[in-house]
Amino acid sequence: MKIHLGIDDTDSLAGGCTTRIATDLVRKLDSKGVAFLDYPNLIRLNPNVPWKTRGNGAVCLRIESELHSVEVLELAAEEIERSSRLGDPGTDPAIVLIEGTIPSDVIEFSKEALTCVLRPNAAVSLIKRVESEALSYRSAQGIIGALAAIGTSLEKDCTFELIAYRSWGFIGKPRLVDPESVMKMNEEMKEVTFNNVDPETGRILITPRGPDPILCGIRGESPEAVCKAFHMLRIREPVEAWMIFRTNQGTDAHLTRSHKVSELQDHSAVVVEGVVKEKPRTIRGGHVIFLLEDETGSVHCAAYEPTGRFRDVVRKLEPGDRVRGFGGMRTAESEIPRTLNLEKLEVLKLVPCMSSHNPVCPICGKRMKSAGRKQGYRCEYCESHATSKIQEEISRDLDERIYLPPPRAHRHLTKPEVRYLRARHRISPQLQSEWHFPWGK
Ligand SMILES: [Zn+2]
């Protein structure tokens, strides 16, 4: 029997990690002789849901087994009860199990979960309708992600991430991954991996900074690439375990639907095309903000301070430029109005930009000087005279293309610049022959 097992929300802001629990569960299921139909899937959902931890990730295991679905559910429950931080506020773990073919309603639900804010009730009633099994602890909040992970197929595009975990005794201490080896790996593997290092600051991005059990995560185009890259690192602490996940990270899976300004919903992932209405301005905190307008209304778009030099691009916009903004809707807070928080910006059409200058003397070739109020312009050298300023088109220093913030400011789902040039990876879920149990060091 084919079984899809979705797990969500076992982590909290204080630590814990859904992928870590999934890794232990894979080991347990493997020991029971279960066959894996795919790499464990790590599915990132709408990153703008305000009450989720930053990653908003859920995991799905797709297996074929003689075990009864109730037994599988129990094994998963044991793992969650053993390892998740059930006592932390905001931790609402859930497990959903679907046998056989995934119903089309679940696939539709999963698409919604990538861009919108869904209510637990919608997930619960869908689970009843398709007669799947679910288990949730505390609130039913985690059911949404667990169900959505199952219905996300990764058909159109996917990437892989190798996640390595720390020994319990090291959690909370600095991560002992030799930075030089990361740089060397990045140099050699940059064609097949991404977001190892932030090019603007040189910051290493494969090691997170929180108290979670993740030692490092390497993202790339294939299981072979992330595996090779991982083994190039010099790591000076014990590696408890590592696992390769197939994921929708780096695919822009959440930025697919176009919206009119009047349709923009708070906390959703949106794509909106329009014309720059006012010159961008820098507000307190270093954020850059401008007004975008289409035929249905206008919305503020913001490039926040952490997006670094991306803000310089936004500052160069002029009223009349046609652009497409991609990102998440944020509600108003203190001095910042309701905004579209830009994850990327496509410049579609630049307006010609004119600048007025004092005229140039036709004889000497020098800029003329003002001859006094309403007196026109005069050449200092030959006394030539002109009546008015001249208009010159100035270079825009901006191209009609897509611009992205630096990788350190990316969402997990943001498609990095390097991937625009790469062929899309379509991996069939039939991986049994290639599946090697990726465990240990
Ligand atoms: Zn002159």
Coordinates of N, CA, C and O in Angstrom, one line a residue, residues 292-413:
L292 N 2.9 52.1 -6.2 CA 2.6 51.4 -7.5 C 1.1 51.5 -7.8 O 0.3 51.2 -6.9
E293 N 0.8 51.7 -9.1 CA -0.6 51.9 -9.4 C -1.0 51.1 -10.6 O -0.3 51.0 -11.5
D294 N -2.2 50.5 -10.5 CA -2.8 49.9 -11.7 C -4.2 50.4 -11.9 O -4.6 51.4 -11.1
E295 N -5.0 49.9 -12.8 CA -6.3 50.5 -13.0 C -7.3 50.3 -11.9 O -8.4 50.9 -11.9
T296 N -6.9 49.5 -10.9 CA -7.9 49.2 -9.8 C -7.5 49.9 -8.5 O -8.2 49.9 -7.5
G297 N -6.3 50.5 -8.4 CA -5.9 51.2 -7.2 C -4.4 51.3 -7.1 O -3.7 51.1 -8.1
S298 N -3.9 51.7 -5.9 CA -2.5 51.8 -5.7 C -2.1 51.1 -4.4 O -2.9 51.0 -3.5
V299 N -0.8 50.7 -4.4 CA -0.3 50.0 -3.2 C 1.2 50.4 -3.0 O 1.9 50.6 -4.0
H300 N 1.6 50.6 -1.7 CA 3.0 50.8 -1.5 C 3.8 49.6 -1.6 O 3.4 48.5 -1.2
C301 N 5.0 49.7 -2.2 CA 5.9 48.6 -2.3 C 7.1 48.9 -1.5 O 7.6 50.1 -1.6
A302 N 7.7 48.0 -0.8 CA 8.8 48.3 0.0 C 10.0 47.3 -0.2 O 9.8 46.1 -0.3
A303 N 11.2 47.9 -0.3 CA 12.4 47.1 -0.2 C 13.0 47.4 1.2 O 13.4 48.5 1.5
Y304 N 12.9 46.4 2.1 CA 13.3 46.7 3.4 C 14.9 46.7 3.6 O 15.6 46.2 2.7
E305 N 15.3 47.3 4.7 CA 16.7 47.5 4.9 C 17.6 46.2 4.7 O 18.7 46.3 4.1
P306 N 17.2 45.0 5.2 CA 18.0 43.9 5.0 C 18.2 43.5 3.5 O 19.1 42.6 3.3
T307 N 17.5 44.1 2.6 CA 17.7 43.7 1.2 C 18.9 44.4 0.6 O 19.2 44.2 -0.6
G308 N 19.7 45.1 1.4 CA 21.0 45.7 0.9 C 20.9 46.5 -0.3 O 20.1 47.4 -0.5
R309 N 21.7 46.2 -1.3 CA 21.8 47.0 -2.5 C 20.6 46.9 -3.4 O 20.5 47.7 -4.4
F310 N 19.8 45.9 -3.2 CA 18.5 45.9 -3.9 C 17.8 47.2 -3.8 O 17.1 47.6 -4.7
R311 N 17.9 47.9 -2.6 CA 17.3 49.1 -2.4 C 17.8 50.2 -3.4 O 17.1 51.1 -3.8
D312 N 19.1 50.1 -3.8 CA 19.6 51.1 -4.8 C 18.9 50.9 -6.1 O 18.7 51.9 -6.8
V313 N 18.5 49.7 -6.5 CA 17.8 49.5 -7.7 C 16.4 50.2 -7.6 O 16.0 50.9 -8.5
V314 N 15.8 49.9 -6.5 CA 14.4 50.5 -6.3 C 14.5 52.0 -6.3 O 13.6 52.7 -6.8
R315 N 15.5 52.6 -5.7 CA 15.7 54.1 -5.6 C 15.7 54.7 -7.0 O 15.4 55.8 -7.2
K316 N 16.2 53.9 -8.0 CA 16.4 54.4 -9.3 C 15.1 54.5 -10.1 O 15.1 55.0 -11.3
L317 N 14.0 54.0 -9.6 CA 12.8 54.0 -10.3 C 12.3 55.4 -10.4 O 12.5 56.3 -9.6
E318 N 11.6 55.7 -11.6 CA 11.0 57.0 -11.8 C 9.5 56.9 -12.0 O 9.1 55.9 -12.5
P319 N 8.7 57.9 -11.7 CA 7.3 57.9 -12.0 C 7.1 57.6 -13.4 O 7.7 58.1 -14.3
G320 N 6.2 56.7 -13.7 CA 5.9 56.3 -15.1 C 6.5 55.0 -15.5 O 6.1 54.3 -16.5
D321 N 7.5 54.5 -14.8 CA 8.1 53.2 -15.1 C 7.1 52.1 -14.9 O 6.4 52.1 -13.9
R322 N 7.1 51.1 -15.8 CA 6.2 50.0 -15.6 C 7.0 48.8 -15.0 O 8.0 48.5 -15.5
V323 N 6.5 48.3 -13.9 CA 7.2 47.3 -13.2 C 6.2 46.2 -12.8 O 5.0 46.4 -12.7
R324 N 6.8 45.0 -12.4 CA 6.0 43.9 -11.8 C 6.7 43.6 -10.4 O 7.9 43.4 -10.4
G325 N 5.9 43.7 -9.4 CA 6.4 43.5 -8.0 C 6.0 42.1 -7.6 O 4.9 41.7 -7.8
F326 N 6.9 41.4 -7.0 CA 6.7 40.0 -6.4 C 7.0 40.1 -4.9 O 8.0 40.6 -4.5
G327 N 6.1 39.5 -4.1 CA 6.4 39.4 -2.7 C 5.2 39.1 -1.8 O 4.3 38.5 -2.3
G328 N 5.3 39.6 -0.6 CA 4.2 39.3 0.4 C 3.6 40.6 0.9 O 4.2 41.6 1.1
M329 N 2.2 40.5 1.2 CA 1.5 41.6 1.7 C 1.7 41.7 3.2 O 1.4 40.8 3.9
R330 N 2.1 42.9 3.6 CA 2.3 43.1 5.1 C 1.2 44.2 5.5 O 1.0 45.2 4.8
T331 N 0.7 44.0 6.7 CA -0.2 45.0 7.2 C 0.6 46.2 7.7 O 1.8 46.1 7.9
A332 N -0.1 47.3 7.9 CA 0.5 48.5 8.3 C 1.1 48.3 9.7 O 0.5 47.7 10.6
E333 N 2.3 48.9 10.0 CA 2.8 48.9 11.3 C 3.5 50.2 11.6 O 4.3 50.6 10.8
S334 N 3.3 50.8 12.7 CA 3.8 52.1 13.1 C 3.9 53.1 11.9 O 2.9 53.5 11.4
E335 N 5.1 53.4 11.5 CA 5.2 54.4 10.4 C 5.1 53.9 9.0 O 5.0 54.6 8.1
I336 N 5.1 52.5 8.9 CA 5.1 51.9 7.6 C 3.6 51.6 7.2 O 3.0 50.9 7.9
P337 N 3.2 52.1 6.0 CA 1.8 51.7 5.7 C 1.7 50.3 5.2 O 2.7 49.6 5.2
R338 N 0.5 49.8 4.9 CA 0.3 48.5 4.3 C 1.2 48.4 3.1 O 1.1 49.3 2.2
T339 N 2.0 47.4 3.0 CA 2.9 47.3 1.8 C 3.0 45.9 1.2 O 2.8 44.9 1.8
L340 N 3.5 46.0 0.0 CA 4.0 44.8 -0.7 C 5.4 44.7 -0.4 O 6.2 45.5 -0.9
N341 N 5.8 43.7 0.4 CA 7.2 43.5 0.8 C 7.9 42.8 -0.4 O 7.7 41.7 -0.7
L342 N 8.8 43.6 -1.1 CA 9.3 43.0 -2.4 C 10.3 41.9 -2.2 O 11.3 42.1 -1.5
E343 N 10.1 40.8 -2.8 CA 11.0 39.7 -2.9 C 11.8 39.7 -4.2 O 12.9 39.1 -4.3
K344 N 11.1 40.3 -5.2 CA 11.9 40.6 -6.5 C 11.1 41.6 -7.2 O 9.9 41.9 -7.0
L345 N 11.8 42.2 -8.2 CA 11.2 43.3 -9.0 C 11.6 43.1 -10.4 O 12.7 42.9 -10.8
E346 N 10.6 43.2 -11.3 CA 10.9 43.1 -12.7 C 10.6 44.5 -13.3 O 9.5 45.0 -13.2
V347 N 11.6 45.0 -13.9 CA 11.4 46.3 -14.6 C 11.0 46.0 -16.0 O 11.7 45.3 -16.8
L348 N 9.7 46.4 -16.4 CA 9.2 46.1 -17.7 C 9.4 47.1 -18.7 O 9.7 46.8 -19.9
K349 N 9.2 48.4 -18.3 CA 9.4 49.5 -19.3 C 9.9 50.8 -18.6 O 9.2 51.2 -17.7
L350 N 11.0 51.3 -19.0 CA 11.5 52.5 -18.4 C 11.1 53.7 -19.1 O 11.0 53.7 -20.4
V351 N 10.7 54.8 -18.4 CA 10.3 56.0 -19.1 C 11.6 56.8 -19.4 O 12.6 56.7 -18.7
P352 N 11.7 57.5 -20.6 CA 12.9 58.3 -20.8 C 12.9 59.4 -19.7 O 11.9 59.9 -19.3
C353 N 14.1 59.7 -19.3 CA 14.3 60.6 -18.2 C 15.0 61.8 -18.7 O 16.1 61.7 -19.2
M354 N 14.4 63.0 -18.5 CA 15.0 64.2 -19.1 C 15.6 65.0 -17.9 O 15.1 65.0 -16.8
S355 N 16.7 65.8 -18.3 CA 17.3 66.6 -17.3 C 17.5 68.0 -17.9 O 17.9 68.0 -19.1
S356 N 17.3 69.1 -17.3 CA 17.5 70.4 -17.9 C 18.9 70.9 -17.5 O 19.3 70.8 -16.3
H357 N 19.6 71.4 -18.5 CA 21.0 71.9 -18.3 C 21.1 73.3 -18.9 O 20.4 73.6 -19.8
N358 N 22.1 74.0 -18.4 CA 22.5 75.3 -19.1 C 23.0 74.9 -20.5 O 23.6 73.9 -20.7
P359 N 22.7 75.7 -21.5 CA 23.1 75.4 -22.9 C 24.6 75.4 -23.1 O 25.3 76.0 -22.3
V360 N 25.1 74.7 -24.1 CA 26.5 74.7 -24.4 C 26.8 75.8 -25.5 O 26.0 75.9 -26.4
C361 N 27.9 76.5 -25.4 CA 28.2 77.5 -26.3 C 28.5 76.9 -27.7 O 29.4 76.0 -27.7
P362 N 27.9 77.3 -28.7 CA 28.1 76.7 -30.1 C 29.5 77.0 -30.6 O 30.0 76.3 -31.5
I363 N 30.2 78.0 -30.1 CA 31.5 78.4 -30.6 C 32.6 77.8 -29.7 O 33.5 77.1 -30.2
C364 N 32.5 77.9 -28.4 CA 33.6 77.4 -27.5 C 33.4 76.0 -27.0 O 34.3 75.3 -26.6
G365 N 32.1 75.5 -27.1 CA 31.8 74.2 -26.5 C 31.8 74.1 -25.0 O 31.7 73.1 -24.4
K366 N 31.8 75.3 -24.4 CA 31.7 75.3 -22.9 C 30.3 75.6 -22.4 O 29.5 76.1 -23.2
R367 N 30.0 75.1 -21.2 CA 28.6 75.3 -20.6 C 28.5 76.8 -20.4 O 29.4 77.5 -19.8
M368 N 27.3 77.4 -20.8 CA 27.1 78.8 -20.5 C 26.7 79.0 -19.1 O 26.2 78.1 -18.4
K369 N 26.8 80.2 -18.6 CA 26.4 80.6 -17.2 C 25.1 81.5 -17.3 O 24.9 82.1 -18.3
S370 N 24.4 81.5 -16.2 CA 23.2 82.3 -16.2 C 23.6 83.8 -16.3 O 24.6 84.2 -15.7
A371 N 22.8 84.5 -17.1 CA 23.1 85.9 -17.2 C 22.3 86.8 -16.2 O 22.3 88.0 -16.3
G372 N 21.7 86.1 -15.3 CA 20.9 86.8 -14.3 C 19.4 86.4 -14.5 O 19.0 85.8 -15.5
R373 N 18.6 86.8 -13.5 CA 17.2 86.3 -13.5 C 16.5 86.8 -14.7 O 16.6 88.0 -15.1
K374 N 15.9 85.8 -15.4 CA 15.2 86.1 -16.7 C 16.1 86.7 -17.8 O 15.6 87.4 -18.7
Q375 N 17.4 86.6 -17.7 CA 18.3 87.3 -18.7 C 18.9 86.2 -19.6 O 19.7 86.5 -20.5
G376 N 18.5 85.0 -19.5 CA 19.0 83.9 -20.4 C 20.4 83.5 -20.0 O 20.8 83.7 -18.8
Y377 N 21.2 83.0 -20.9 CA 22.5 82.4 -20.6 C 23.6 83.0 -21.5 O 23.3 83.4 -22.7
R378 N 24.8 83.1 -20.9 CA 25.8 83.8 -21.6 C 27.1 83.0 -21.5 O 27.4 82.4 -20.5
C379 N 27.9 83.0 -22.6 CA 29.2 82.3 -22.6 C 30.2 83.3 -22.0 O 30.3 84.4 -22.3
E380 N 31.0 82.7 -21.0 CA 32.0 83.6 -20.3 C 33.1 84.0 -21.2 O 33.9 84.9 -20.9
Y381 N 33.3 83.2 -22.3 CA 34.5 83.4 -23.1 C 34.3 84.2 -24.4 O 35.1 85.0 -24.7
C382 N 33.1 84.0 -25.0 CA 32.9 84.7 -26.3 C 31.7 85.5 -26.3 O 31.3 86.1 -27.4
E383 N 31.0 85.6 -25.2 CA 29.8 86.5 -25.1 C 28.6 86.0 -25.9 O 27.7 86.7 -26.1
S384 N 28.7 84.7 -26.4 CA 27.5 84.2 -27.1 C 26.3 84.2 -26.1 O 26.5 84.1 -24.9
H385 N 25.1 84.2 -26.6 CA 23.9 84.3 -25.8 C 22.9 83.2 -26.2 O 22.8 82.9 -27.3
A386 N 22.2 82.7 -25.2 CA 21.1 81.8 -25.4 C 19.9 82.1 -24.5 O 20.2 82.7 -23.4
T387 N 18.7 81.8 -24.9 CA 17.6 82.3 -24.1 C 17.1 81.3 -23.0 O 16.6 81.7 -22.0
S388 N 17.3 80.0 -23.3 CA 16.7 79.0 -22.3 C 17.5 77.8 -22.1 O 18.5 77.5 -22.8
K389 N 17.2 77.1 -21.0 CA 17.9 75.8 -20.7 C 17.6 74.8 -21.8 O 16.6 74.9 -22.5
I390 N 18.4 73.8 -21.9 CA 18.1 72.7 -22.9 C 17.8 71.4 -22.1 O 18.2 71.2 -21.0
Q391 N 16.9 70.6 -22.7 CA 16.5 69.3 -22.1 C 17.4 68.2 -22.7 O 17.5 68.1 -23.9
E392 N 18.0 67.4 -21.8 CA 18.8 66.3 -22.3 C 18.3 65.0 -21.7 O 18.0 65.0 -20.5
E393 N 18.3 63.9 -22.5 CA 17.9 62.6 -22.0 C 19.0 62.0 -21.2 O 20.2 62.0 -21.7
I394 N 18.8 61.6 -20.0 CA 19.9 61.1 -19.2 C 19.8 59.5 -19.1 O 18.7 59.0 -19.2
S395 N 20.9 58.9 -19.0 CA 20.9 57.4 -19.0 C 20.3 57.0 -17.7 O 20.5 57.6 -16.6
R396 N 19.5 55.9 -17.8 CA 18.7 55.5 -16.6 C 19.5 54.6 -15.6 O 19.1 54.4 -14.5
D397 N 20.6 54.0 -16.1 CA 21.4 53.2 -15.2 C 20.5 52.1 -14.5 O 20.7 51.7 -13.4
L398 N 19.5 51.6 -15.3 CA 18.6 50.5 -14.9 C 18.2 49.8 -16.1 O 18.0 50.4 -17.2
D399 N 18.1 48.5 -16.1 CA 17.7 47.7 -17.3 C 16.3 47.1 -17.1 O 15.8 47.0 -16.0
E400 N 15.8 46.8 -18.3 CA 14.5 46.1 -18.3 C 14.7 44.6 -18.1 O 14.9 43.9 -19.0
R401 N 14.7 44.3 -16.8 CA 15.0 42.9 -16.4 C 14.5 42.6 -15.0 O 14.0 43.5 -14.3
I402 N 14.7 41.4 -14.5 CA 14.4 41.1 -13.1 C 15.5 41.4 -12.2 O 16.7 41.1 -12.5
Y403 N 15.2 42.0 -11.0 CA 16.2 42.3 -10.0 C 15.8 41.5 -8.7 O 14.6 41.5 -8.4
L404 N 16.8 41.0 -8.0 CA 16.6 40.3 -6.8 C 17.4 40.8 -5.7 O 18.5 41.3 -5.9
P405 N 16.9 40.8 -4.4 CA 17.8 41.1 -3.3 C 18.9 40.0 -3.2 O 18.8 39.0 -3.8
P406 N 19.9 40.3 -2.3 CA 21.0 39.3 -2.2 C 20.5 38.1 -1.5 O 19.5 38.2 -0.7
P407 N 21.1 36.9 -1.7 CA 20.7 35.7 -1.1 C 20.4 35.7 0.4 O 19.5 35.0 0.9
R408 N 21.1 36.5 1.1 CA 20.9 36.5 2.6 C 19.5 37.0 3.0 O 19.0 36.7 4.0
A409 N 18.9 37.7 2.0 CA 17.6 38.3 2.3 C 16.5 37.4 1.6 O 15.3 37.8 1.7
H410 N 16.8 36.3 1.0 CA 15.8 35.5 0.3 C 14.9 34.8 1.3 O 15.3 34.3 2.3
R411 N 13.7 34.5 0.8 CA 12.8 33.5 1.4 C 13.3 32.2 1.0 O 14.0 32.1 -0.1
H412 N 13.0 31.1 1.7 CA 13.4 29.8 1.2 C 12.9 29.5 -0.2 O 13.5 28.8 -0.9
L413 N 11.7 30.0 -0.5 CA 11.1 29.7 -1.8 C 11.6 30.6 -3.0 O 11.5 30.2 -4.1

